[in-house]
């Protein structure tokens, strides 16, 4: 696969866990740095049901003078993601509204190609200042619907090629001279 080409160039952590069964638990695991075990209280939203003994990742980086941006092509209304992302401290949140004229696929979201091009635009504008950029791609989520087709294999092929495209564009822009790229899966555990 193309992803294997990326892995052979760098480091693979085989015991890195940021996982959950749903989007909210995946975000909690990654951005709060805690095991996403929900605190069950009545009348809570999905994200507010987690205790947080540590500073959220974007707030931590913000205290170190990093600018932080979250980019997703899908609606952030699901589970009140937008409110959570603001609360954890992202300076900029780019969501489906920025992609309203693009062709839509799974969950009425623009495809990964558009996500990665938006991310490359952000990277290009962040020439010297430190920053944290988090992307949420959606192309390899059920029900599968990508520019390559509607099967799991189509979605896997599409996602694989698009992450490699993104990687090659970052290499071409000399991104890796000063920055790092971390790629992880968030909630395949549901499968």
Short mmCIF file of N, CA and C in Angstrom, two decimals:
data_model
loop_
_atom_site.label_atom_id
_atom_site.label_comp_id
_atom_site.label_asym_id
_atom_site.label_seq_id
_atom_site.Cartn_x
_atom_site.Cartn_y
_atom_site.Cartn_z
N UNK A 1 0.83 -1.19 0.00
CA UNK A 1 0.00 0.00 0.00
C UNK A 1 0.87 1.25 0.00
N UNK A 2 0.26 2.37 -0.32
CA UNK A 2 0.98 3.64 -0.27
C UNK A 2 1.31 4.03 1.16
N UNK A 3 0.43 3.71 2.08
CA UNK A 3 0.68 4.02 3.48
C UNK A 3 1.95 3.31 3.97
N UNK A 4 2.19 2.11 3.49
CA UNK A 4 3.41 1.39 3.86
C UNK A 4 4.66 2.15 3.41
N UNK A 5 4.57 2.85 2.30
CA UNK A 5 5.70 3.66 1.83
C UNK A 5 6.00 4.79 2.80
N UNK A 6 4.95 5.37 3.36
CA UNK A 6 5.14 6.42 4.36
C UNK A 6 5.79 5.82 5.61
N UNK A 7 5.26 4.69 6.06
CA UNK A 7 5.77 4.06 7.27
C UNK A 7 7.24 3.68 7.16
N UNK A 8 7.67 3.19 6.02
CA UNK A 8 9.07 2.75 5.91
C UNK A 8 10.04 3.92 5.97
N UNK A 9 9.58 5.13 5.67
CA UNK A 9 10.44 6.31 5.75
C UNK A 9 10.63 6.81 7.18
N UNK A 10 9.73 6.43 8.08
CA UNK A 10 9.73 7.05 9.40
C UNK A 10 9.61 6.03 10.51
N UNK A 11 8.92 6.35 11.55
CA UNK A 11 8.80 5.50 12.73
C UNK A 11 7.35 5.05 12.87
N UNK A 12 7.17 3.79 13.23
CA UNK A 12 5.84 3.28 13.50
C UNK A 12 5.78 2.89 14.98
N UNK A 13 4.83 3.45 15.70
CA UNK A 13 4.61 3.09 17.09
C UNK A 13 3.50 2.04 17.12
N UNK A 14 3.83 0.85 17.54
CA UNK A 14 2.85 -0.23 17.52
C UNK A 14 2.04 -0.32 18.81
N UNK A 15 2.40 0.46 19.81
CA UNK A 15 1.67 0.41 21.07
C UNK A 15 1.14 1.79 21.45
N UNK A 16 0.81 2.59 20.45
CA UNK A 16 0.25 3.93 20.67
C UNK A 16 -1.26 3.82 20.62
N UNK A 17 -1.91 4.24 21.69
CA UNK A 17 -3.36 4.07 21.75
C UNK A 17 -4.04 5.43 21.89
N UNK A 18 -4.88 5.73 20.95
CA UNK A 18 -5.80 6.85 21.04
C UNK A 18 -7.06 6.35 20.37
N UNK A 19 -7.88 5.69 21.11
CA UNK A 19 -8.95 4.95 20.48
C UNK A 19 -10.23 5.04 21.29
N UNK A 20 -11.29 4.77 20.63
CA UNK A 20 -12.60 4.68 21.24
C UNK A 20 -13.52 4.02 20.24
N UNK A 21 -14.74 3.83 20.61
CA UNK A 21 -15.70 3.19 19.71
C UNK A 21 -16.49 4.20 18.90
N UNK A 22 -16.39 5.46 19.24
CA UNK A 22 -17.15 6.51 18.56
C UNK A 22 -16.27 7.74 18.38
N UNK A 23 -16.75 8.71 17.61
CA UNK A 23 -15.98 9.93 17.37
C UNK A 23 -15.63 10.65 18.66
N UNK A 24 -16.59 10.76 19.58
CA UNK A 24 -16.30 11.51 20.80
C UNK A 24 -15.21 10.82 21.64
N UNK A 25 -15.25 9.50 21.76
CA UNK A 25 -14.22 8.84 22.56
C UNK A 25 -12.86 8.90 21.88
N UNK A 26 -12.85 8.89 20.55
CA UNK A 26 -11.58 9.04 19.83
C UNK A 26 -11.00 10.43 20.07
N UNK A 27 -11.82 11.45 19.99
CA UNK A 27 -11.34 12.81 20.25
C UNK A 27 -10.86 12.96 21.69
N UNK A 28 -11.60 12.38 22.62
CA UNK A 28 -11.21 12.46 24.03
C UNK A 28 -9.85 11.79 24.23
N UNK A 29 -9.67 10.59 23.66
CA UNK A 29 -8.40 9.90 23.81
C UNK A 29 -7.24 10.69 23.25
N UNK A 30 -7.41 11.29 22.10
CA UNK A 30 -6.32 12.03 21.46
C UNK A 30 -6.12 13.42 22.06
N UNK A 31 -7.18 14.18 22.18
CA UNK A 31 -7.03 15.60 22.54
C UNK A 31 -7.00 15.86 24.05
N UNK A 32 -7.59 14.95 24.83
CA UNK A 32 -7.51 15.11 26.29
C UNK A 32 -6.43 14.23 26.89
N UNK A 33 -5.96 13.27 26.13
CA UNK A 33 -4.88 12.42 26.61
C UNK A 33 -5.29 11.49 27.74
N UNK A 34 -6.55 11.11 27.76
CA UNK A 34 -7.03 10.21 28.81
C UNK A 34 -7.76 9.03 28.18
N UNK A 35 -7.84 7.95 28.93
CA UNK A 35 -8.63 6.82 28.50
C UNK A 35 -10.09 7.26 28.48
N UNK A 36 -10.77 7.12 27.36
CA UNK A 36 -12.13 7.66 27.26
C UNK A 36 -13.18 6.82 28.01
N UNK A 37 -13.08 6.89 29.32
CA UNK A 37 -14.08 6.21 30.16
C UNK A 37 -15.08 7.26 30.62
N UNK A 38 -16.29 7.12 30.20
CA UNK A 38 -17.32 8.12 30.44
C UNK A 38 -17.76 8.15 31.90
N UNK A 39 -17.90 9.36 32.41
CA UNK A 39 -18.48 9.57 33.73
C UNK A 39 -19.98 9.72 33.50
N UNK A 40 -20.75 8.81 33.98
CA UNK A 40 -22.18 8.80 33.69
C UNK A 40 -22.96 9.70 34.64
N UNK A 41 -23.39 10.82 34.13
CA UNK A 41 -24.24 11.75 34.87
C UNK A 41 -25.45 12.03 34.01
N UNK A 42 -26.58 12.26 34.60
CA UNK A 42 -27.77 12.55 33.78
C UNK A 42 -27.63 13.89 33.04
N UNK A 43 -28.25 13.98 31.90
CA UNK A 43 -28.34 15.22 31.12
C UNK A 43 -26.99 15.79 30.70
N UNK A 44 -26.07 14.94 30.29
CA UNK A 44 -24.78 15.44 29.80
C UNK A 44 -24.69 15.19 28.31
N UNK A 45 -23.92 16.02 27.62
CA UNK A 45 -23.66 15.77 26.21
C UNK A 45 -22.54 14.75 26.11
N UNK A 46 -22.31 14.24 24.94
CA UNK A 46 -21.31 13.18 24.75
C UNK A 46 -19.94 13.58 25.30
N UNK A 47 -19.45 14.75 24.97
CA UNK A 47 -18.12 15.15 25.38
C UNK A 47 -18.03 15.54 26.85
N UNK A 48 -19.08 16.11 27.38
CA UNK A 48 -18.99 16.57 28.77
C UNK A 48 -19.04 15.42 29.76
N UNK A 49 -19.22 14.20 29.29
CA UNK A 49 -19.26 13.06 30.17
C UNK A 49 -17.90 12.48 30.50
N UNK A 50 -16.84 13.19 30.21
CA UNK A 50 -15.49 12.70 30.47
C UNK A 50 -14.79 13.62 31.45
N UNK A 51 -14.14 13.02 32.45
CA UNK A 51 -13.37 13.84 33.36
C UNK A 51 -12.03 14.15 32.69
N UNK A 52 -11.43 15.25 33.07
CA UNK A 52 -10.22 15.69 32.40
C UNK A 52 -9.18 16.13 33.43
N UNK A 53 -8.31 15.22 33.89
CA UNK A 53 -7.30 15.59 34.87
C UNK A 53 -6.11 16.32 34.28
N UNK A 54 -6.02 16.37 32.96
CA UNK A 54 -4.89 17.02 32.31
C UNK A 54 -5.37 18.17 31.43
N UNK A 55 -4.45 19.02 31.06
CA UNK A 55 -4.75 20.13 30.14
C UNK A 55 -4.98 19.54 28.75
N UNK A 56 -6.04 19.94 28.05
CA UNK A 56 -6.23 19.45 26.68
C UNK A 56 -5.03 19.81 25.80
N UNK A 57 -4.74 18.96 24.85
CA UNK A 57 -3.58 19.13 23.99
C UNK A 57 -3.51 20.51 23.32
N UNK A 58 -4.58 21.01 22.69
CA UNK A 58 -4.49 22.35 22.07
C UNK A 58 -4.22 23.46 23.09
N UNK A 59 -4.82 23.37 24.28
CA UNK A 59 -4.55 24.38 25.31
C UNK A 59 -3.10 24.31 25.77
N UNK A 60 -2.59 23.10 25.95
CA UNK A 60 -1.19 22.93 26.34
C UNK A 60 -0.27 23.57 25.31
N UNK A 61 -0.48 23.25 24.03
CA UNK A 61 0.35 23.84 22.98
C UNK A 61 0.16 25.35 22.91
N UNK A 62 -1.06 25.82 23.16
CA UNK A 62 -1.31 27.26 23.17
C UNK A 62 -0.48 27.98 24.23
N UNK A 63 -0.29 27.34 25.37
CA UNK A 63 0.54 27.92 26.44
C UNK A 63 2.01 27.97 26.05
N UNK A 64 2.38 27.19 25.04
CA UNK A 64 3.76 27.19 24.53
C UNK A 64 3.87 28.08 23.29
N UNK A 65 2.88 28.91 23.05
CA UNK A 65 2.83 29.87 21.94
C UNK A 65 2.58 29.22 20.59
N UNK A 66 1.98 28.06 20.59
CA UNK A 66 1.60 27.41 19.34
C UNK A 66 0.21 27.89 18.92
N UNK A 67 0.03 28.07 17.63
CA UNK A 67 -1.29 28.32 17.08
C UNK A 67 -1.87 26.94 16.77
N UNK A 68 -3.17 26.77 16.94
CA UNK A 68 -3.75 25.46 16.69
C UNK A 68 -4.96 25.56 15.77
N UNK A 69 -5.03 24.63 14.83
CA UNK A 69 -6.11 24.59 13.85
C UNK A 69 -6.64 23.17 13.74
N UNK A 70 -7.95 23.05 13.67
CA UNK A 70 -8.62 21.78 13.45
C UNK A 70 -9.35 21.89 12.12
N UNK A 71 -9.17 20.88 11.25
CA UNK A 71 -9.81 20.90 9.93
C UNK A 71 -10.58 19.61 9.72
N UNK A 72 -11.83 19.74 9.32
CA UNK A 72 -12.68 18.60 8.98
C UNK A 72 -13.61 19.02 7.85
N UNK A 73 -13.91 18.09 6.96
CA UNK A 73 -14.84 18.39 5.86
C UNK A 73 -16.27 18.02 6.22
N UNK A 74 -16.47 17.44 7.39
CA UNK A 74 -17.80 16.97 7.79
C UNK A 74 -18.41 17.95 8.80
N UNK A 75 -19.72 17.89 8.94
CA UNK A 75 -20.41 18.74 9.91
C UNK A 75 -19.89 18.47 11.31
N UNK A 76 -19.68 19.52 12.06
CA UNK A 76 -19.24 19.36 13.45
C UNK A 76 -20.41 19.51 14.41
N UNK A 77 -21.63 19.45 13.88
CA UNK A 77 -22.82 19.49 14.73
C UNK A 77 -23.03 18.15 15.44
N UNK A 78 -22.57 17.06 14.83
CA UNK A 78 -22.71 15.73 15.41
C UNK A 78 -22.00 15.69 16.76
N UNK A 79 -22.73 15.35 17.80
CA UNK A 79 -22.22 15.26 19.17
C UNK A 79 -21.67 16.59 19.69
N UNK A 80 -22.06 17.70 19.09
CA UNK A 80 -21.56 19.02 19.49
C UNK A 80 -20.04 19.12 19.40
N UNK A 81 -19.49 18.55 18.35
CA UNK A 81 -18.04 18.56 18.18
C UNK A 81 -17.46 19.98 18.18
N UNK A 82 -18.14 20.89 17.54
CA UNK A 82 -17.62 22.26 17.44
C UNK A 82 -17.41 22.87 18.82
N UNK A 83 -18.39 22.68 19.72
CA UNK A 83 -18.26 23.21 21.09
C UNK A 83 -17.08 22.56 21.81
N UNK A 84 -16.94 21.25 21.66
CA UNK A 84 -15.83 20.55 22.29
C UNK A 84 -14.49 21.07 21.77
N UNK A 85 -14.38 21.23 20.46
CA UNK A 85 -13.12 21.67 19.86
C UNK A 85 -12.76 23.08 20.31
N UNK A 86 -13.76 23.93 20.49
CA UNK A 86 -13.51 25.27 21.04
C UNK A 86 -13.05 25.17 22.48
N UNK A 87 -13.73 24.33 23.25
CA UNK A 87 -13.40 24.17 24.67
C UNK A 87 -11.97 23.67 24.88
N UNK A 88 -11.52 22.72 24.02
CA UNK A 88 -10.16 22.19 24.21
C UNK A 88 -9.10 23.18 23.75
N UNK A 89 -9.50 24.27 23.10
CA UNK A 89 -8.56 25.35 22.85
C UNK A 89 -8.06 25.55 21.43
N UNK A 90 -8.72 25.01 20.44
CA UNK A 90 -8.28 25.28 19.07
C UNK A 90 -8.52 26.75 18.74
N UNK A 91 -7.50 27.42 18.20
CA UNK A 91 -7.64 28.81 17.78
C UNK A 91 -8.54 28.95 16.56
N UNK A 92 -8.40 28.00 15.64
CA UNK A 92 -9.17 28.03 14.39
C UNK A 92 -9.81 26.66 14.16
N UNK A 93 -11.07 26.69 13.78
CA UNK A 93 -11.79 25.46 13.46
C UNK A 93 -12.37 25.62 12.06
N UNK A 94 -11.95 24.75 11.16
CA UNK A 94 -12.41 24.78 9.77
C UNK A 94 -13.28 23.54 9.59
N UNK A 95 -14.51 23.73 9.15
CA UNK A 95 -15.43 22.60 9.01
C UNK A 95 -16.16 22.68 7.68
N UNK A 96 -17.23 21.91 7.55
CA UNK A 96 -17.93 21.73 6.27
C UNK A 96 -18.28 23.03 5.57
N UNK A 97 -18.54 24.07 6.31
CA UNK A 97 -18.90 25.36 5.73
C UNK A 97 -17.86 25.84 4.72
N UNK A 98 -16.61 25.53 4.96
CA UNK A 98 -15.53 25.95 4.07
C UNK A 98 -15.48 25.12 2.79
N UNK A 99 -16.22 24.03 2.77
CA UNK A 99 -16.22 23.12 1.63
C UNK A 99 -17.59 23.02 0.97
N UNK A 100 -18.44 24.02 1.19
CA UNK A 100 -19.83 23.92 0.75
C UNK A 100 -19.99 23.78 -0.77
N UNK A 101 -19.03 24.25 -1.56
CA UNK A 101 -19.13 24.16 -3.02
C UNK A 101 -18.46 22.91 -3.58
N UNK A 102 -17.88 22.09 -2.72
CA UNK A 102 -17.19 20.88 -3.17
C UNK A 102 -18.18 19.72 -3.30
N UNK A 103 -17.83 18.76 -4.14
CA UNK A 103 -18.64 17.54 -4.27
C UNK A 103 -18.65 16.82 -2.93
N UNK A 104 -19.76 16.18 -2.60
CA UNK A 104 -19.92 15.53 -1.29
C UNK A 104 -20.02 14.02 -1.44
N UNK A 105 -19.56 13.33 -0.40
CA UNK A 105 -19.60 11.87 -0.36
C UNK A 105 -20.16 11.44 0.99
N UNK A 106 -19.49 10.55 1.68
CA UNK A 106 -20.00 10.01 2.94
C UNK A 106 -20.30 11.13 3.95
N UNK A 107 -21.43 11.05 4.62
CA UNK A 107 -21.90 12.05 5.59
C UNK A 107 -21.96 13.46 5.00
N UNK A 108 -22.19 13.55 3.70
CA UNK A 108 -22.28 14.83 3.00
C UNK A 108 -21.02 15.67 3.21
N UNK A 109 -19.88 15.00 3.22
CA UNK A 109 -18.59 15.66 3.43
C UNK A 109 -17.79 15.67 2.13
N UNK A 110 -16.99 16.70 1.98
CA UNK A 110 -16.04 16.74 0.87
C UNK A 110 -15.01 15.62 1.09
N UNK A 111 -14.40 15.12 0.02
CA UNK A 111 -13.47 14.00 0.15
C UNK A 111 -12.12 14.42 0.75
N UNK A 112 -11.31 13.41 1.07
CA UNK A 112 -9.99 13.64 1.67
C UNK A 112 -9.12 14.56 0.82
N UNK A 113 -9.22 14.45 -0.49
CA UNK A 113 -8.41 15.30 -1.37
C UNK A 113 -8.62 16.77 -1.02
N UNK A 114 -9.86 17.17 -0.81
CA UNK A 114 -10.16 18.56 -0.45
C UNK A 114 -9.66 18.89 0.96
N UNK A 115 -9.80 17.94 1.88
CA UNK A 115 -9.29 18.12 3.24
C UNK A 115 -7.79 18.37 3.22
N UNK A 116 -7.07 17.52 2.51
CA UNK A 116 -5.61 17.65 2.49
C UNK A 116 -5.17 18.92 1.78
N UNK A 117 -5.86 19.33 0.74
CA UNK A 117 -5.50 20.59 0.09
C UNK A 117 -5.73 21.78 1.02
N UNK A 118 -6.80 21.75 1.81
CA UNK A 118 -7.02 22.81 2.79
C UNK A 118 -5.91 22.80 3.84
N UNK A 119 -5.52 21.61 4.27
CA UNK A 119 -4.43 21.50 5.24
C UNK A 119 -3.12 22.03 4.65
N UNK A 120 -2.86 21.75 3.38
CA UNK A 120 -1.66 22.26 2.73
C UNK A 120 -1.68 23.78 2.66
N UNK A 121 -2.85 24.34 2.46
CA UNK A 121 -3.01 25.80 2.48
C UNK A 121 -2.65 26.35 3.87
N UNK A 122 -3.12 25.68 4.92
CA UNK A 122 -2.79 26.11 6.29
C UNK A 122 -1.29 26.00 6.52
N UNK A 123 -0.69 24.88 6.11
CA UNK A 123 0.74 24.67 6.28
C UNK A 123 1.54 25.75 5.55
N UNK A 124 1.13 26.09 4.35
CA UNK A 124 1.82 27.11 3.57
C UNK A 124 1.81 28.47 4.27
N UNK A 125 0.72 28.77 4.97
CA UNK A 125 0.61 30.05 5.66
C UNK A 125 1.30 30.08 7.01
N UNK A 126 1.75 28.93 7.51
CA UNK A 126 2.43 28.85 8.81
C UNK A 126 3.91 28.62 8.56
N UNK A 127 4.59 29.63 8.13
CA UNK A 127 5.97 29.44 7.69
C UNK A 127 6.97 29.31 8.84
N UNK A 128 6.84 30.11 9.88
CA UNK A 128 7.85 30.06 10.94
C UNK A 128 7.28 29.84 12.33
N UNK A 129 6.09 30.29 12.58
CA UNK A 129 5.52 30.15 13.91
C UNK A 129 5.15 28.70 14.19
N UNK A 130 5.35 28.26 15.44
CA UNK A 130 4.95 26.88 15.76
C UNK A 130 3.44 26.71 15.72
N UNK A 131 3.00 25.53 15.31
CA UNK A 131 1.56 25.30 15.22
C UNK A 131 1.24 23.83 15.40
N UNK A 132 0.00 23.60 15.79
CA UNK A 132 -0.58 22.26 15.89
C UNK A 132 -1.73 22.23 14.90
N UNK A 133 -1.69 21.28 13.99
CA UNK A 133 -2.74 21.13 12.98
C UNK A 133 -3.31 19.73 13.11
N UNK A 134 -4.60 19.63 13.39
CA UNK A 134 -5.27 18.34 13.52
C UNK A 134 -6.30 18.23 12.41
N UNK A 135 -6.25 17.11 11.68
CA UNK A 135 -7.19 16.86 10.59
C UNK A 135 -8.10 15.70 10.97
N UNK A 136 -9.34 15.82 10.60
CA UNK A 136 -10.29 14.71 10.78
C UNK A 136 -10.77 14.31 9.39
N UNK A 137 -10.30 13.15 8.92
CA UNK A 137 -10.80 12.71 7.62
C UNK A 137 -11.95 11.75 7.84
N UNK A 138 -12.77 11.60 6.84
CA UNK A 138 -14.01 10.85 6.99
C UNK A 138 -14.20 9.82 5.88
N UNK A 139 -13.34 9.81 4.89
CA UNK A 139 -13.57 8.98 3.71
C UNK A 139 -13.59 7.48 3.97
N UNK A 140 -12.92 7.02 5.02
CA UNK A 140 -12.92 5.59 5.30
C UNK A 140 -13.87 5.26 6.45
N UNK A 141 -15.02 5.87 6.42
CA UNK A 141 -16.06 5.63 7.43
C UNK A 141 -17.28 5.05 6.73
N UNK A 142 -17.93 4.11 7.40
CA UNK A 142 -19.18 3.58 6.86
C UNK A 142 -20.25 4.64 6.93
N UNK A 143 -21.20 4.68 6.03
CA UNK A 143 -21.33 3.86 4.82
C UNK A 143 -20.35 4.36 3.76
N UNK A 144 -19.57 3.49 3.20
CA UNK A 144 -18.51 3.88 2.28
C UNK A 144 -19.07 4.58 1.05
N UNK A 145 -18.47 5.72 0.75
CA UNK A 145 -18.86 6.50 -0.43
C UNK A 145 -17.71 7.45 -0.74
N UNK A 146 -16.92 7.12 -1.74
CA UNK A 146 -15.74 7.91 -2.09
C UNK A 146 -15.72 8.16 -3.60
N UNK A 147 -14.80 9.00 -4.06
CA UNK A 147 -14.66 9.18 -5.51
C UNK A 147 -14.30 7.88 -6.24
N UNK A 148 -13.77 6.88 -5.53
CA UNK A 148 -13.40 5.62 -6.15
C UNK A 148 -14.54 4.60 -6.15
N UNK A 149 -15.59 4.83 -5.37
CA UNK A 149 -16.70 3.89 -5.31
C UNK A 149 -17.25 3.76 -3.90
N UNK A 150 -18.12 2.78 -3.73
CA UNK A 150 -18.87 2.66 -2.48
C UNK A 150 -18.62 1.37 -1.70
N UNK A 151 -17.55 0.68 -2.02
CA UNK A 151 -17.22 -0.52 -1.26
C UNK A 151 -16.12 -0.22 -0.24
N UNK A 152 -15.93 -1.14 0.70
CA UNK A 152 -14.86 -0.96 1.68
C UNK A 152 -13.50 -0.90 0.99
N UNK A 153 -13.29 -1.75 -0.01
CA UNK A 153 -12.02 -1.75 -0.75
C UNK A 153 -11.82 -0.43 -1.50
N UNK A 154 -12.88 0.10 -2.10
CA UNK A 154 -12.79 1.40 -2.78
C UNK A 154 -12.38 2.49 -1.78
N UNK A 155 -13.01 2.48 -0.63
CA UNK A 155 -12.72 3.50 0.39
C UNK A 155 -11.29 3.35 0.90
N UNK A 156 -10.84 2.13 1.10
CA UNK A 156 -9.48 1.89 1.56
C UNK A 156 -8.46 2.36 0.52
N UNK A 157 -8.70 2.00 -0.74
CA UNK A 157 -7.80 2.43 -1.82
C UNK A 157 -7.76 3.96 -1.91
N UNK A 158 -8.93 4.59 -1.84
CA UNK A 158 -8.98 6.04 -1.93
C UNK A 158 -8.23 6.69 -0.76
N UNK A 159 -8.53 6.26 0.46
CA UNK A 159 -7.88 6.84 1.64
C UNK A 159 -6.38 6.64 1.59
N UNK A 160 -5.95 5.46 1.18
CA UNK A 160 -4.53 5.14 1.08
C UNK A 160 -3.83 6.08 0.09
N UNK A 161 -4.41 6.26 -1.06
CA UNK A 161 -3.79 7.13 -2.07
C UNK A 161 -3.79 8.59 -1.65
N UNK A 162 -4.85 9.01 -1.00
CA UNK A 162 -4.94 10.42 -0.62
C UNK A 162 -3.97 10.77 0.51
N UNK A 163 -3.77 9.88 1.48
CA UNK A 163 -2.81 10.18 2.54
C UNK A 163 -1.39 10.22 1.95
N UNK A 164 -1.14 9.38 0.96
CA UNK A 164 0.16 9.40 0.30
C UNK A 164 0.34 10.68 -0.51
N UNK A 165 -0.70 11.10 -1.20
CA UNK A 165 -0.66 12.38 -1.92
C UNK A 165 -0.30 13.50 -0.95
N UNK A 166 -0.98 13.54 0.21
CA UNK A 166 -0.72 14.57 1.22
C UNK A 166 0.74 14.51 1.69
N UNK A 167 1.20 13.32 1.96
CA UNK A 167 2.58 13.12 2.41
C UNK A 167 3.58 13.64 1.36
N UNK A 168 3.36 13.30 0.10
CA UNK A 168 4.27 13.76 -0.96
C UNK A 168 4.26 15.28 -1.09
N UNK A 169 3.09 15.90 -0.94
CA UNK A 169 3.01 17.36 -1.01
C UNK A 169 3.76 18.00 0.15
N UNK A 170 3.67 17.39 1.33
CA UNK A 170 4.42 17.90 2.49
C UNK A 170 5.92 17.77 2.25
N UNK A 171 6.34 16.65 1.69
CA UNK A 171 7.76 16.46 1.38
C UNK A 171 8.24 17.52 0.39
N UNK A 172 7.43 17.74 -0.63
CA UNK A 172 7.79 18.72 -1.66
C UNK A 172 7.92 20.12 -1.07
N UNK A 173 7.13 20.42 -0.06
CA UNK A 173 7.17 21.73 0.59
C UNK A 173 8.22 21.80 1.71
N UNK A 174 9.06 20.76 1.83
CA UNK A 174 10.09 20.69 2.87
C UNK A 174 9.52 20.77 4.29
N UNK A 175 8.31 20.29 4.44
CA UNK A 175 7.64 20.29 5.74
C UNK A 175 8.46 19.58 6.81
N UNK A 176 9.10 18.48 6.46
CA UNK A 176 9.76 17.63 7.44
C UNK A 176 11.10 18.18 7.92
N UNK A 177 11.53 19.32 7.39
CA UNK A 177 12.74 19.95 7.90
C UNK A 177 12.52 20.55 9.28
N UNK A 178 11.28 20.99 9.55
CA UNK A 178 11.01 21.66 10.83
C UNK A 178 9.81 21.10 11.59
N UNK A 179 9.03 20.25 10.97
CA UNK A 179 7.77 19.81 11.57
C UNK A 179 7.66 18.30 11.57
N UNK A 180 6.70 17.79 12.33
CA UNK A 180 6.45 16.36 12.32
C UNK A 180 5.00 16.09 11.94
N UNK A 181 4.77 14.93 11.39
CA UNK A 181 3.44 14.47 11.00
C UNK A 181 3.15 13.21 11.78
N UNK A 182 2.03 13.18 12.47
CA UNK A 182 1.60 11.99 13.20
C UNK A 182 0.29 11.53 12.56
N UNK A 183 0.25 10.29 12.13
CA UNK A 183 -0.95 9.73 11.51
C UNK A 183 -1.47 8.62 12.42
N UNK A 184 -2.74 8.71 12.76
CA UNK A 184 -3.31 7.65 13.59
C UNK A 184 -4.76 7.41 13.23
N UNK A 185 -5.20 6.22 13.56
CA UNK A 185 -6.60 5.88 13.39
C UNK A 185 -7.30 6.12 14.71
N UNK A 186 -8.55 6.52 14.64
CA UNK A 186 -9.19 6.87 15.91
C UNK A 186 -10.21 5.86 16.39
N UNK A 187 -11.18 5.46 15.60
CA UNK A 187 -12.15 4.55 16.18
C UNK A 187 -12.53 3.38 15.30
N UNK A 188 -11.55 2.72 14.76
CA UNK A 188 -11.80 1.48 14.03
C UNK A 188 -12.22 0.37 14.99
N UNK A 189 -11.99 0.59 16.28
CA UNK A 189 -12.36 -0.39 17.29
C UNK A 189 -13.83 -0.79 17.17
N UNK A 190 -14.67 0.10 16.68
CA UNK A 190 -16.09 -0.20 16.54
C UNK A 190 -16.32 -1.36 15.57
N UNK A 191 -15.36 -1.62 14.70
CA UNK A 191 -15.47 -2.69 13.72
C UNK A 191 -15.03 -4.02 14.32
#
